[in-house]
């Protein structure tokens, strides 16, 4: 297992639509291990495989509170099969858009079908933080970022800021 580099906005790979995992095999489990290492190392509570450059439909989460034992969760090929009409608002952030937080409105409950690490079909009914995180991460698998759910004005502003930062970083690298 290894810490992997997290792709940062405006990396174009974040806009890729990830492919379903055909078979949950040793390579899949190795990738999941890397995802957990990278997510815990960041630290973050959720990660989609594309955020480490792997366009596969895999999501890792750990929503345990700071001092509670770890509670790793894996969702392979997750799919929202039902969502509530009722919506809720959470302040969201993303490891690919570091240090930027904004309120996002989403369905407050969802039912998600997925495969577990043994390749078995599972379904979860999620509310609260889990519902928000699952929707945020499944968005990643479709090339969608949480900033796509905020106003265009705010989105344009944050995209511009990160594009500028990336340009400056590239210039610094060129000097080395
Ligand atoms: Ni994210």
mmCIF file of C-alpha atoms and ligand atoms in Angstrom:
data_model
loop_
_atom_site.group_PDB
_atom_site.id
_atom_site.type_symbol
_atom_site.label_atom_id
_atom_site.label_comp_id
_atom_site.label_asym_id
_atom_site.label_seq_id
_atom_site.Cartn_x
_atom_site.Cartn_y
_atom_site.Cartn_z
ATOM 1 C CA UNK A 1 0.000 0.000 0.000
ATOM 2 C CA UNK A 2 1.140 3.484 -0.676
ATOM 3 C CA UNK A 3 0.385 7.141 -0.357
ATOM 4 C CA UNK A 4 -0.582 8.447 -3.771
ATOM 5 C CA UNK A 5 -0.648 11.945 -5.183
ATOM 6 C CA UNK A 6 -4.073 13.589 -5.027
ATOM 7 C CA UNK A 7 -5.153 15.363 -8.205
ATOM 8 C CA UNK A 8 -5.980 19.018 -7.616
ATOM 9 C CA UNK A 9 -8.321 21.342 -9.504
ATOM 10 C CA UNK A 10 -8.010 22.208 -12.437
ATOM 11 C CA UNK A 11 -6.529 18.777 -13.335
ATOM 12 C CA UNK A 12 -8.620 17.619 -16.306
ATOM 13 C CA UNK A 13 -8.624 13.997 -15.143
ATOM 14 C CA UNK A 14 -11.060 15.050 -12.396
ATOM 15 C CA UNK A 15 -13.619 15.495 -15.191
ATOM 16 C CA UNK A 16 -13.321 11.916 -16.495
ATOM 17 C CA UNK A 17 -16.233 9.520 -16.174
ATOM 18 C CA UNK A 18 -14.847 6.495 -14.314
ATOM 19 C CA UNK A 19 -15.360 2.945 -15.572
ATOM 20 C CA UNK A 20 -17.155 0.224 -13.590
ATOM 21 C CA UNK A 21 -14.986 -2.375 -11.878
ATOM 22 C CA UNK A 22 -15.529 -5.617 -13.824
ATOM 23 C CA UNK A 23 -14.074 -7.910 -11.181
ATOM 24 C CA UNK A 24 -13.122 -7.250 -7.580
ATOM 25 C CA UNK A 25 -9.678 -8.852 -7.583
ATOM 26 C CA UNK A 26 -6.301 -8.449 -5.886
ATOM 27 C CA UNK A 27 -5.469 -5.385 -8.007
ATOM 28 C CA UNK A 28 -8.765 -3.769 -6.950
ATOM 29 C CA UNK A 29 -8.008 -4.464 -3.294
ATOM 30 C CA UNK A 30 -4.489 -3.034 -3.666
ATOM 31 C CA UNK A 31 -5.941 0.135 -5.166
ATOM 32 C CA UNK A 32 -8.451 0.339 -2.289
ATOM 33 C CA UNK A 33 -5.528 0.034 0.158
ATOM 34 C CA UNK A 34 -3.773 2.924 -1.571
ATOM 35 C CA UNK A 35 -6.980 4.943 -1.444
ATOM 36 C CA UNK A 36 -7.318 4.461 2.318
ATOM 37 C CA UNK A 37 -3.636 5.295 2.903
ATOM 38 C CA UNK A 38 -3.999 8.455 0.823
ATOM 39 C CA UNK A 39 -7.335 9.438 2.375
ATOM 40 C CA UNK A 40 -6.136 8.951 5.974
ATOM 41 C CA UNK A 41 -2.823 10.634 5.149
ATOM 42 C CA UNK A 42 -4.476 13.756 3.729
ATOM 43 C CA UNK A 43 -6.442 13.597 6.098
ATOM 44 C CA UNK A 44 -9.926 13.315 4.607
ATOM 45 C CA UNK A 45 -13.196 11.468 5.157
ATOM 46 C CA UNK A 46 -13.863 10.418 1.566
ATOM 47 C CA UNK A 47 -12.015 9.652 -1.649
ATOM 48 C CA UNK A 48 -12.906 8.542 -5.163
ATOM 49 C CA UNK A 49 -10.326 6.528 -7.146
ATOM 50 C CA UNK A 50 -10.109 9.189 -9.861
ATOM 51 C CA UNK A 51 -8.724 11.593 -7.250
ATOM 52 C CA UNK A 52 -5.532 9.502 -7.329
ATOM 53 C CA UNK A 53 -5.712 9.252 -11.119
ATOM 54 C CA UNK A 54 -7.505 5.893 -11.410
ATOM 55 C CA UNK A 55 -10.717 6.227 -13.420
ATOM 56 C CA UNK A 56 -12.476 3.346 -11.662
ATOM 57 C CA UNK A 57 -15.797 3.440 -9.864
ATOM 58 C CA UNK A 58 -14.505 2.995 -6.322
ATOM 59 C CA UNK A 59 -15.196 5.163 -3.266
ATOM 60 C CA UNK A 60 -13.653 4.968 0.194
ATOM 61 C CA UNK A 61 -15.142 6.683 3.247
ATOM 62 C CA UNK A 62 -14.485 6.903 6.955
ATOM 63 C CA UNK A 63 -16.953 9.064 8.839
ATOM 64 C CA UNK A 64 -15.778 8.116 12.349
ATOM 65 C CA UNK A 65 -15.379 11.044 14.739
ATOM 66 C CA UNK A 66 -11.843 12.157 15.515
ATOM 67 C CA UNK A 67 -11.305 10.126 18.694
ATOM 68 C CA UNK A 68 -13.425 7.114 17.717
ATOM 69 C CA UNK A 69 -11.944 3.937 16.190
ATOM 70 C CA UNK A 70 -11.517 3.900 12.427
ATOM 71 C CA UNK A 71 -14.597 2.898 10.429
ATOM 72 C CA UNK A 72 -13.439 2.300 6.837
ATOM 73 C CA UNK A 73 -16.160 1.805 4.227
ATOM 74 C CA UNK A 74 -15.722 0.792 0.576
ATOM 75 C CA UNK A 75 -18.262 1.212 -2.213
ATOM 76 C CA UNK A 76 -17.501 -0.398 -5.588
ATOM 77 C CA UNK A 77 -19.656 0.580 -8.591
ATOM 78 C CA UNK A 78 -21.955 2.610 -6.301
ATOM 79 C CA UNK A 79 -25.186 3.812 -7.789
ATOM 80 C CA UNK A 80 -27.933 5.990 -6.345
ATOM 81 C CA UNK A 81 -31.118 3.945 -6.817
ATOM 82 C CA UNK A 82 -33.432 6.248 -4.866
ATOM 83 C CA UNK A 83 -33.247 9.782 -3.493
ATOM 84 C CA UNK A 84 -35.566 11.728 -1.218
ATOM 85 C CA UNK A 85 -37.483 14.781 -2.367
ATOM 86 C CA UNK A 86 -36.432 16.448 0.856
ATOM 87 C CA UNK A 87 -33.134 18.282 0.596
ATOM 88 C CA UNK A 88 -30.531 19.192 3.159
ATOM 89 C CA UNK A 89 -27.580 21.551 3.166
ATOM 90 C CA UNK A 90 -24.055 20.675 4.253
ATOM 91 C CA UNK A 91 -20.844 22.616 4.074
ATOM 92 C CA UNK A 92 -18.700 20.495 1.751
ATOM 93 C CA UNK A 93 -15.009 20.363 1.021
ATOM 94 C CA UNK A 94 -12.889 18.183 -1.245
ATOM 95 C CA UNK A 95 -9.302 16.909 -1.147
ATOM 96 C CA UNK A 96 -9.017 17.969 -4.807
ATOM 97 C CA UNK A 97 -10.031 21.547 -3.936
ATOM 98 C CA UNK A 98 -8.072 21.998 -0.697
ATOM 99 C CA UNK A 99 -9.108 24.621 1.813
ATOM 100 C CA UNK A 100 -12.281 25.572 -0.010
ATOM 101 C CA UNK A 101 -15.646 24.990 1.644
ATOM 102 C CA UNK A 102 -19.113 25.899 0.489
ATOM 103 C CA UNK A 103 -22.679 24.963 1.338
ATOM 104 C CA UNK A 104 -24.271 22.467 -1.057
ATOM 105 C CA UNK A 105 -27.924 21.418 -1.186
ATOM 106 C CA UNK A 106 -28.611 17.746 -2.007
ATOM 107 C CA UNK A 107 -31.294 15.126 -1.333
ATOM 108 C CA UNK A 108 -31.108 14.444 2.405
ATOM 109 C CA UNK A 109 -31.547 10.665 2.017
ATOM 110 C CA UNK A 110 -30.437 8.226 -0.688
ATOM 111 C CA UNK A 111 -30.424 4.519 -1.300
ATOM 112 C CA UNK A 112 -27.165 3.328 -2.873
ATOM 113 C CA UNK A 113 -26.489 -0.067 -4.456
ATOM 114 C CA UNK A 114 -22.850 -1.174 -4.628
ATOM 115 C CA UNK A 115 -20.425 -4.088 -4.432
ATOM 116 C CA UNK A 116 -18.411 -4.748 -1.283
ATOM 117 C CA UNK A 117 -14.732 -5.815 -1.180
ATOM 118 C CA UNK A 118 -15.830 -9.431 -1.697
ATOM 119 C CA UNK A 119 -17.697 -8.455 -4.859
ATOM 120 C CA UNK A 120 -21.075 -9.052 -3.165
ATOM 121 C CA UNK A 121 -24.062 -6.846 -3.991
ATOM 122 C CA UNK A 122 -25.074 -4.569 -1.134
ATOM 123 C CA UNK A 123 -27.495 -1.727 -0.584
ATOM 124 C CA UNK A 124 -27.418 1.037 1.991
ATOM 125 C CA UNK A 125 -30.004 3.598 2.985
ATOM 126 C CA UNK A 126 -28.108 6.711 3.945
ATOM 127 C CA UNK A 127 -29.089 9.906 5.686
ATOM 128 C CA UNK A 128 -27.150 12.818 7.152
ATOM 129 C CA UNK A 129 -23.407 13.012 6.549
ATOM 130 C CA UNK A 130 -23.257 9.566 4.907
ATOM 131 C CA UNK A 131 -25.900 10.588 2.341
ATOM 132 C CA UNK A 132 -23.982 13.759 1.527
ATOM 133 C CA UNK A 133 -20.597 12.029 1.273
ATOM 134 C CA UNK A 134 -21.916 9.217 -0.923
ATOM 135 C CA UNK A 135 -23.460 11.725 -3.326
ATOM 136 C CA UNK A 136 -20.296 13.849 -3.331
ATOM 137 C CA UNK A 137 -18.084 10.820 -4.091
ATOM 138 C CA UNK A 138 -20.434 9.288 -6.680
ATOM 139 C CA UNK A 139 -20.379 12.692 -8.396
ATOM 140 C CA UNK A 140 -16.582 12.305 -8.683
ATOM 141 C CA UNK A 141 -17.097 9.026 -10.566
ATOM 142 C CA UNK A 142 -19.117 11.006 -13.101
ATOM 143 C CA UNK A 143 -16.582 13.826 -13.409
ATOM 144 C CA UNK A 144 -18.702 16.139 -11.273
ATOM 145 C CA UNK A 145 -17.249 18.279 -8.479
ATOM 146 C CA UNK A 146 -19.123 19.841 -5.562
ATOM 147 C CA UNK A 147 -18.424 23.285 -6.963
ATOM 148 C CA UNK A 148 -20.703 22.340 -9.875
ATOM 149 C CA UNK A 149 -23.579 22.576 -7.383
ATOM 150 C CA UNK A 150 -22.846 26.156 -6.266
ATOM 151 C CA UNK A 151 -23.529 29.442 -8.060
ATOM 152 C CA UNK A 152 -21.673 30.087 -11.320
ATOM 153 C CA UNK A 153 -20.193 33.239 -9.865
ATOM 154 C CA UNK A 154 -18.650 31.384 -6.919
ATOM 155 C CA UNK A 155 -17.592 28.459 -9.139
ATOM 156 C CA UNK A 156 -15.851 30.686 -11.690
ATOM 157 C CA UNK A 157 -14.055 32.455 -8.858
ATOM 158 C CA UNK A 158 -12.708 29.244 -7.300
ATOM 159 C CA UNK A 159 -11.725 27.709 -10.666
ATOM 160 C CA UNK A 160 -9.817 30.883 -11.542
ATOM 161 C CA UNK A 161 -8.036 30.863 -8.182
ATOM 162 C CA UNK A 162 -6.878 27.248 -8.555
ATOM 163 C CA UNK A 163 -5.896 27.702 -12.213
ATOM 164 C CA UNK A 164 -3.701 30.620 -11.174
ATOM 165 C CA UNK A 165 -2.141 28.611 -8.324
ATOM 166 C CA UNK A 166 -1.392 25.720 -10.721
ATOM 167 C CA UNK A 167 0.272 28.104 -13.168
ATOM 168 C CA UNK A 168 2.468 29.581 -10.439
ATOM 169 C CA UNK A 169 3.428 26.092 -9.227
ATOM 170 C CA UNK A 170 4.355 25.070 -12.793
ATOM 171 C CA UNK A 171 6.546 28.170 -13.102
ATOM 172 C CA UNK A 172 8.291 27.355 -9.802
ATOM 173 C CA UNK A 173 8.906 23.793 -11.023
ATOM 174 C CA UNK A 174 10.432 25.147 -14.254
ATOM 175 C CA UNK A 175 12.930 27.175 -12.225
ATOM 176 C CA UNK A 176 14.181 24.118 -10.305
HETATM 177 NI NI1 LIG B 1 -14.292 15.403 -3.309
#
